Amino acid sequence: MSHANRLVLGQVGDYEIRLLKLFKTVVECGGFSAAETELNISRSTISIHMSNLESRLKLKLCRRGRSGFALTDDGAVVYESAKRLFTKLEEFRYSVNELHEQLSGELKIVSSDNLWLENEFSMVDIFARLGELAPEVNVSVDVAQMSEIERRVLSEDADVGFIHYHRDLEGLDYHPLYQVHCFLYCSNTHPLFNEQDADELERKLAEAKFLHPGIYTNSQASAQVQGLRSAGRAYHYEPRAALILSGHYIGFLPESFAQQWVEQGRLQAILPEQKSHHLGIAAIIRSHGRQSRLKDLFLQLLTEQARS
């Protein structure tokens, strides 16, 4: 196509931005079907919007059919450009919100599971205080694995992350909050539950099917895994607890999380004097991220709670 006849995109308005947001969601969901729930609209409506976007951009963005959903080369470029656009729009929103005395906007948090109702550290009190000091703020929370949490905070897709402290990554600031005590558990239907003979317990322990957490959080935790027969992996606490409760696996859980089943007589710590370790919980933020009075306030509340 000659320079003179090259198609030029006109004004990008609210409608185009809405279509680009839909397109971004479809790509990140992996197709129209998976995006239905996320967007809360039907597949046919998504298809119409996608066709409208392709028509306005004069580009073929994706292929969909029996072979599945796939971006075209042009679609991949538009997707990356759309991500940059929304990052800039978010930065603009942050900047404007910072000009107002009353804190507003959205606090985006991503965390490991089961950090929210710990007795050792009251997130309930923190958010009660945040609601008093910044009632106009919206909070969004996602659960992810630790590498994903770190990535999202580094990319500023999230403001604050909560992780089991396990390493120092360049570009992140770590704020230690509290520790949890983890024990090795079996269920009341597992052969180890009623074993009283120490030698027999040691032998059966070495043969038992162990659920690995999927990561090595610190040297103490790594040492606890040595000698155990890894027969599965479960990163999140809830599926790990369910598999342990099935009676076919043993695995480590935080004492506070397992307590409900211990009280019911369904779980028991194995060799608690030997098989236990501590995990440190930390909040992470990007070292040189955008300035935010909202993020600073939230970190202040976390620090105050950690010191109390």
Tab-separated table of C-alpha atoms in Angstrom:
chain	number	residue	atom	x	y	z
A	1	MET	CA	0.000	0.000	0.000
A	2	SER	CA	1.460	3.399	-0.977
A	3	HIS	CA	2.102	6.070	1.643
A	4	ALA	CA	-0.615	8.205	0.134
A	5	ASN	CA	-3.222	5.462	0.400
A	6	ARG	CA	-2.205	4.123	3.832
A	7	LEU	CA	-5.119	3.819	6.255
A	8	VAL	CA	-4.833	6.087	9.291
A	9	LEU	CA	-6.649	5.490	12.586
A	10	GLY	CA	-8.744	8.467	13.566
A	11	GLN	CA	-9.704	9.773	16.983
A	12	VAL	CA	-9.552	7.168	19.773
A	13	GLY	CA	-12.528	7.811	22.027
A	14	ASP	CA	-14.392	6.144	24.883
A	15	TYR	CA	-15.947	3.560	22.592
A	16	GLU	CA	-12.594	2.416	21.209
A	17	ILE	CA	-11.147	2.246	24.703
A	18	ARG	CA	-14.062	0.059	25.851
A	19	LEU	CA	-13.486	-2.243	22.882
A	20	LEU	CA	-9.766	-2.421	23.610
A	21	LYS	CA	-10.479	-3.326	27.245
A	22	LEU	CA	-12.728	-6.132	26.042
A	23	PHE	CA	-10.049	-7.284	23.589
A	24	LYS	CA	-7.400	-7.277	26.352
A	25	THR	CA	-9.662	-9.374	28.588
A	26	VAL	CA	-10.366	-11.881	25.801
A	27	VAL	CA	-6.635	-12.302	25.150
A	28	GLU	CA	-5.805	-12.748	28.839
A	29	CYS	CA	-8.640	-15.250	29.283
A	30	GLY	CA	-7.468	-17.218	26.265
A	31	GLY	CA	-10.570	-16.889	24.131
A	32	PHE	CA	-14.226	-15.916	23.854
A	33	SER	CA	-15.647	-18.762	25.944
A	34	ALA	CA	-13.398	-18.163	28.936
A	35	ALA	CA	-14.012	-14.405	28.738
A	36	GLU	CA	-17.802	-14.782	29.035
A	37	THR	CA	-17.716	-15.084	32.828
A	38	GLU	CA	-15.094	-12.384	33.278
A	39	LEU	CA	-16.981	-9.889	31.097
A	40	ASN	CA	-20.461	-11.086	32.111
A	41	ILE	CA	-21.694	-10.964	28.523
A	42	SER	CA	-22.470	-13.693	26.007
A	43	ARG	CA	-20.012	-15.115	23.505
A	44	SER	CA	-22.068	-13.755	20.628
A	45	THR	CA	-21.932	-10.236	22.088
A	46	ILE	CA	-18.171	-10.549	22.570
A	47	SER	CA	-17.864	-11.626	18.933
A	48	ILE	CA	-19.838	-8.566	17.774
A	49	HIS	CA	-17.632	-6.210	19.814
A	50	MET	CA	-14.484	-7.862	18.500
A	51	SER	CA	-15.702	-7.518	14.920
A	52	ASN	CA	-16.462	-3.831	15.573
A	53	LEU	CA	-12.944	-3.298	16.923
A	54	GLU	CA	-11.350	-5.039	13.941
A	55	SER	CA	-13.503	-2.945	11.618
A	56	ARG	CA	-12.511	0.319	13.314
A	57	LEU	CA	-8.824	-0.593	13.350
A	58	LYS	CA	-8.946	-2.082	9.834
A	59	LEU	CA	-6.960	-5.049	11.174
A	60	LYS	CA	-7.493	-8.758	11.750
A	61	LEU	CA	-6.701	-9.235	15.438
A	62	CYS	CA	-7.363	-12.907	16.096
A	63	ARG	CA	-8.361	-16.228	14.660
A	64	ARG	CA	-10.983	-18.381	16.319
A	65	GLY	CA	-12.357	-21.704	15.282
A	66	ARG	CA	-12.030	-25.396	15.946
A	67	SER	CA	-8.280	-25.041	16.445
A	68	GLY	CA	-8.887	-22.533	19.232
A	69	PHE	CA	-8.195	-18.852	19.827
A	70	ALA	CA	-4.967	-17.297	18.559
A	71	LEU	CA	-3.718	-13.746	18.033
A	72	THR	CA	-2.543	-12.613	14.633
A	73	ASP	CA	0.760	-10.735	14.424
A	74	ASP	CA	-1.214	-7.496	14.220
A	75	GLY	CA	-3.321	-8.587	17.182
A	76	ALA	CA	-0.219	-9.198	19.296
A	77	VAL	CA	1.023	-5.674	18.537
A	78	VAL	CA	-2.374	-4.148	19.358
A	79	TYR	CA	-2.545	-6.143	22.614
A	80	GLU	CA	0.859	-4.890	23.790
A	81	SER	CA	-0.048	-1.341	22.765
A	82	ALA	CA	-3.358	-1.593	24.628
A	83	LYS	CA	-1.561	-2.709	27.795
A	84	ARG	CA	0.710	0.324	27.586
A	85	LEU	CA	-2.288	2.571	26.979
A	86	PHE	CA	-4.122	1.319	30.072
A	87	THR	CA	-0.966	1.626	32.168
A	88	LYS	CA	-0.717	5.291	31.145
A	89	LEU	CA	-4.418	5.858	31.869
A	90	GLU	CA	-3.945	4.290	35.306
A	91	GLU	CA	-0.948	6.532	35.968
A	92	PHE	CA	-3.048	9.547	34.977
A	93	ARG	CA	-5.820	8.454	37.372
A	94	TYR	CA	-3.308	8.016	40.170
A	95	SER	CA	-1.825	11.453	39.532
A	96	VAL	CA	-5.215	13.165	39.604
A	97	ASN	CA	-6.285	11.293	42.748
A	98	GLU	CA	-3.080	12.374	44.463
A	99	LEU	CA	-4.145	16.003	43.971
A	100	HIS	CA	-7.225	15.531	46.133
A	101	GLU	CA	-7.032	15.822	49.888
A	102	GLN	CA	-9.539	12.990	50.250
A	103	LEU	CA	-7.868	9.731	49.276
A	104	SER	CA	-9.708	7.877	46.523
A	105	GLY	CA	-9.019	5.416	43.756
A	106	GLU	CA	-8.222	1.714	43.951
A	107	LEU	CA	-5.750	-0.190	46.112
A	108	LYS	CA	-4.722	-3.323	44.221
A	109	ILE	CA	-3.442	-6.173	46.371
A	110	VAL	CA	-2.208	-9.617	45.387
A	111	SER	CA	-1.400	-12.233	48.022
A	112	SER	CA	-0.803	-15.842	48.857
A	113	ASP	CA	-3.844	-17.609	50.241
A	114	ASN	CA	-4.921	-17.772	53.868
A	115	LEU	CA	-3.090	-14.683	55.076
A	116	TRP	CA	-6.220	-12.717	55.787
A	117	LEU	CA	-7.687	-14.243	58.949
A	118	GLU	CA	-4.507	-15.061	60.857
A	119	ASN	CA	-4.651	-14.610	64.622
A	120	GLU	CA	-1.043	-13.396	64.601
A	121	PHE	CA	-1.766	-10.403	62.373
A	122	SER	CA	-5.198	-8.813	62.062
A	123	MET	CA	-5.875	-7.746	58.507
A	124	VAL	CA	-9.441	-7.130	59.700
A	125	ASP	CA	-8.222	-4.312	61.953
A	126	ILE	CA	-6.073	-2.867	59.166
A	127	PHE	CA	-8.965	-2.640	56.717
A	128	ALA	CA	-11.282	-1.330	59.399
A	129	ARG	CA	-8.803	1.504	59.954
A	130	LEU	CA	-8.330	2.037	56.203
A	131	GLY	CA	-12.105	2.318	55.799
A	132	GLU	CA	-12.192	5.029	58.469
A	133	LEU	CA	-9.295	7.035	57.060
A	134	ALA	CA	-10.057	6.611	53.349
A	135	PRO	CA	-13.734	5.722	52.883
A	136	GLU	CA	-13.677	6.553	49.160
A	137	VAL	CA	-10.993	3.982	48.382
A	138	ASN	CA	-11.879	0.761	46.576
A	139	VAL	CA	-9.895	-2.379	47.356
A	140	SER	CA	-9.323	-5.261	44.934
A	141	VAL	CA	-7.614	-8.476	46.037
A	142	ASP	CA	-6.294	-11.382	43.963
A	143	VAL	CA	-4.674	-14.640	45.095
A	144	ALA	CA	-1.636	-15.936	43.210
A	145	GLN	CA	1.546	-17.940	43.584
A	146	MET	CA	4.609	-16.139	44.839
A	147	SER	CA	6.429	-15.722	41.534
A	148	GLU	CA	3.251	-14.214	40.056
A	149	ILE	CA	2.871	-11.891	43.068
A	150	GLU	CA	6.427	-10.644	42.626
A	151	ARG	CA	5.940	-10.164	38.886
A	152	ARG	CA	2.720	-8.195	39.292
A	153	VAL	CA	4.197	-5.869	41.911
A	154	LEU	CA	7.331	-5.319	39.799
A	155	SER	CA	5.175	-4.471	36.760
A	156	GLU	CA	2.931	-2.250	38.943
A	157	ASP	CA	-0.069	-4.348	38.017
A	158	ALA	CA	-0.524	-4.508	41.817
A	159	ASP	CA	0.300	-1.905	44.466
A	160	VAL	CA	1.114	-4.262	47.338
A	161	GLY	CA	1.831	-7.975	47.542
A	162	PHE	CA	1.819	-10.335	50.512
A	163	ILE	CA	4.180	-13.304	50.340
A	164	HIS	CA	5.987	-15.907	52.376
A	165	TYR	CA	9.379	-14.227	52.612
A	166	HIS	CA	11.874	-16.405	50.738
A	167	ARG	CA	14.267	-14.186	48.773
A	168	ASP	CA	15.262	-10.607	47.964
A	169	LEU	CA	14.527	-9.561	44.408
A	170	GLU	CA	16.058	-6.449	42.923
A	171	GLY	CA	13.393	-3.810	42.435
A	172	LEU	CA	11.280	-4.816	45.444
A	173	ASP	CA	11.134	-3.460	48.987
A	174	TYR	CA	10.241	-5.977	51.705
A	175	HIS	CA	8.317	-5.129	54.871
A	176	PRO	CA	8.371	-8.044	57.368
A	177	LEU	CA	5.045	-8.401	59.184
A	178	TYR	CA	4.822	-11.603	61.247
A	179	GLN	CA	5.659	-15.308	61.327
A	180	VAL	CA	3.553	-18.464	61.175
A	181	HIS	CA	4.512	-21.785	62.769
A	182	CYS	CA	4.100	-24.795	60.464
A	183	PHE	CA	3.838	-28.460	61.476
A	184	LEU	CA	3.751	-31.747	59.565
A	185	TYR	CA	0.199	-33.159	59.693
A	186	CYS	CA	-1.620	-36.389	58.968
A	187	SER	CA	-5.336	-37.150	59.194
A	188	ASN	CA	-7.121	-39.489	61.607
A	189	THR	CA	-7.512	-42.017	58.764
A	190	HIS	CA	-3.780	-42.125	58.014
A	191	PRO	CA	-1.656	-45.050	59.357
A	192	LEU	CA	0.612	-42.577	61.198
A	193	PHE	CA	-2.207	-41.095	63.277
A	194	ASN	CA	-2.211	-43.707	66.047
A	195	GLU	CA	1.351	-44.960	65.723
A	196	GLN	CA	2.996	-44.973	69.176
A	197	ASP	CA	6.211	-46.895	68.492
A	198	ALA	CA	8.974	-44.357	67.729
A	199	ASP	CA	10.983	-46.644	65.445
A	200	GLU	CA	7.912	-47.722	63.531
A	201	LEU	CA	6.808	-44.094	63.238
A	202	GLU	CA	10.150	-43.102	61.720
A	203	ARG	CA	9.976	-45.981	59.234
A	204	LYS	CA	6.406	-45.234	58.168
A	205	LEU	CA	7.154	-41.521	57.936
A	206	ALA	CA	9.902	-42.165	55.377
A	207	GLU	CA	7.467	-44.250	53.304
A	208	ALA	CA	4.435	-41.932	53.576
A	209	LYS	CA	3.274	-39.924	50.564
A	210	PHE	CA	4.343	-36.326	51.180
A	211	LEU	CA	2.737	-33.255	49.604
A	212	HIS	CA	5.451	-30.819	48.613
A	213	PRO	CA	4.482	-27.106	48.833
A	214	GLY	CA	6.102	-26.444	45.453
A	215	ILE	CA	8.629	-23.877	46.672
A	216	TYR	CA	11.508	-23.657	49.134
A	217	THR	CA	10.718	-20.681	51.328
A	218	ASN	CA	13.797	-20.817	53.574
A	219	SER	CA	16.627	-23.152	54.601
A	220	GLN	CA	14.762	-24.310	57.708
A	221	ALA	CA	11.742	-25.374	55.666
A	222	SER	CA	13.957	-27.031	53.050
A	223	ALA	CA	15.686	-29.106	55.729
A	224	GLN	CA	12.316	-30.357	56.959
A	225	VAL	CA	11.525	-31.824	53.541
A	226	GLN	CA	14.686	-33.917	53.406
A	227	GLY	CA	14.003	-37.638	53.805
A	228	LEU	CA	10.299	-37.346	52.955
A	229	ARG	CA	8.906	-39.115	49.881
A	230	SER	CA	7.449	-36.425	47.640
A	231	ALA	CA	4.336	-37.837	45.969
A	232	GLY	CA	2.494	-34.696	44.961
A	233	ARG	CA	2.478	-30.921	45.107
A	234	ALA	CA	0.006	-28.407	46.468
A	235	TYR	CA	1.007	-24.759	46.782
A	236	HIS	CA	-2.203	-23.342	48.262
A	237	TYR	CA	-3.249	-24.300	51.784
A	238	GLU	CA	-6.862	-25.302	51.079
A	239	PRO	CA	-6.170	-28.016	48.446
A	240	ARG	CA	-3.189	-29.164	50.504
A	241	ALA	CA	-5.396	-29.529	53.597
A	242	ALA	CA	-8.043	-31.408	51.597
A	243	LEU	CA	-5.485	-33.915	50.327
A	244	ILE	CA	-4.050	-34.407	53.808
A	245	LEU	CA	-7.551	-34.897	55.224
A	246	SER	CA	-8.152	-37.598	52.603
A	247	GLY	CA	-5.853	-39.864	54.629
A	248	HIS	CA	-3.468	-40.597	51.752
A	249	TYR	CA	-0.940	-37.803	52.244
A	250	ILE	CA	1.037	-35.966	54.886
A	251	GLY	CA	2.054	-32.319	54.566
A	252	PHE	CA	2.995	-29.080	56.278
A	253	LEU	CA	0.337	-26.545	57.253
A	254	PRO	CA	0.405	-23.401	59.417
A	255	GLU	CA	-0.693	-24.229	62.955
A	256	SER	CA	-3.397	-21.540	62.937
A	257	PHE	CA	-4.853	-22.813	59.652
A	258	ALA	CA	-4.892	-26.472	60.747
A	259	GLN	CA	-6.251	-25.755	64.235
A	260	GLN	CA	-9.928	-26.201	63.304
A	261	TRP	CA	-9.331	-29.802	62.177
A	262	VAL	CA	-7.003	-30.531	65.096
A	263	GLU	CA	-9.793	-29.507	67.480
A	264	GLN	CA	-12.178	-31.806	65.609
A	265	GLY	CA	-9.735	-34.697	65.977
A	266	ARG	CA	-9.277	-34.948	62.204
A	267	LEU	CA	-5.647	-33.772	62.008
A	268	GLN	CA	-2.607	-34.427	64.171
A	269	ALA	CA	0.921	-33.028	64.106
A	270	ILE	CA	3.598	-35.676	63.489
A	271	LEU	CA	6.736	-35.405	65.643
A	272	PRO	CA	5.981	-31.745	66.467
A	273	GLU	CA	9.306	-31.240	68.258
A	274	GLN	CA	11.234	-32.277	65.151
A	275	LYS	CA	8.991	-31.573	62.156
A	276	SER	CA	8.156	-27.868	62.373
A	277	HIS	CA	9.447	-24.575	60.993
A	278	HIS	CA	8.564	-20.900	60.796
A	279	LEU	CA	7.555	-18.900	57.716
A	280	GLY	CA	7.969	-15.142	57.613
A	281	ILE	CA	5.183	-13.098	56.030
A	282	ALA	CA	6.129	-9.852	54.288
A	283	ALA	CA	4.477	-7.078	52.315
A	284	ILE	CA	6.259	-6.127	49.098
A	285	ILE	CA	6.117	-2.986	46.977
A	286	ARG	CA	8.106	-1.843	43.969
A	287	SER	CA	11.262	-0.002	45.080
A	288	HIS	CA	10.921	2.890	42.662
A	289	GLY	CA	7.264	2.709	41.778
A	290	ARG	CA	4.877	5.582	41.280
A	291	GLN	CA	4.272	7.712	44.341
A	292	SER	CA	0.938	7.114	46.032
A	293	ARG	CA	-0.380	8.574	49.266
A	294	LEU	CA	-2.847	5.689	49.401
A	295	LYS	CA	-0.092	3.078	49.219
A	296	ASP	CA	1.937	4.981	51.822
A	297	LEU	CA	-1.048	5.038	54.181
A	298	PHE	CA	-1.635	1.322	53.760
A	299	LEU	CA	2.026	0.516	54.465
A	300	GLN	CA	1.868	2.726	57.558
A	301	LEU	CA	-1.145	0.748	58.827
A	302	LEU	CA	0.692	-2.532	58.164
A	303	THR	CA	3.762	-1.319	60.034
A	304	GLU	CA	1.696	-0.148	63.007
A	305	GLN	CA	-0.083	-3.507	63.176
A	306	ALA	CA	3.245	-5.393	62.972
A	307	ARG	CA	4.566	-3.387	65.923
A	308	SER	CA	1.464	-3.790	68.104
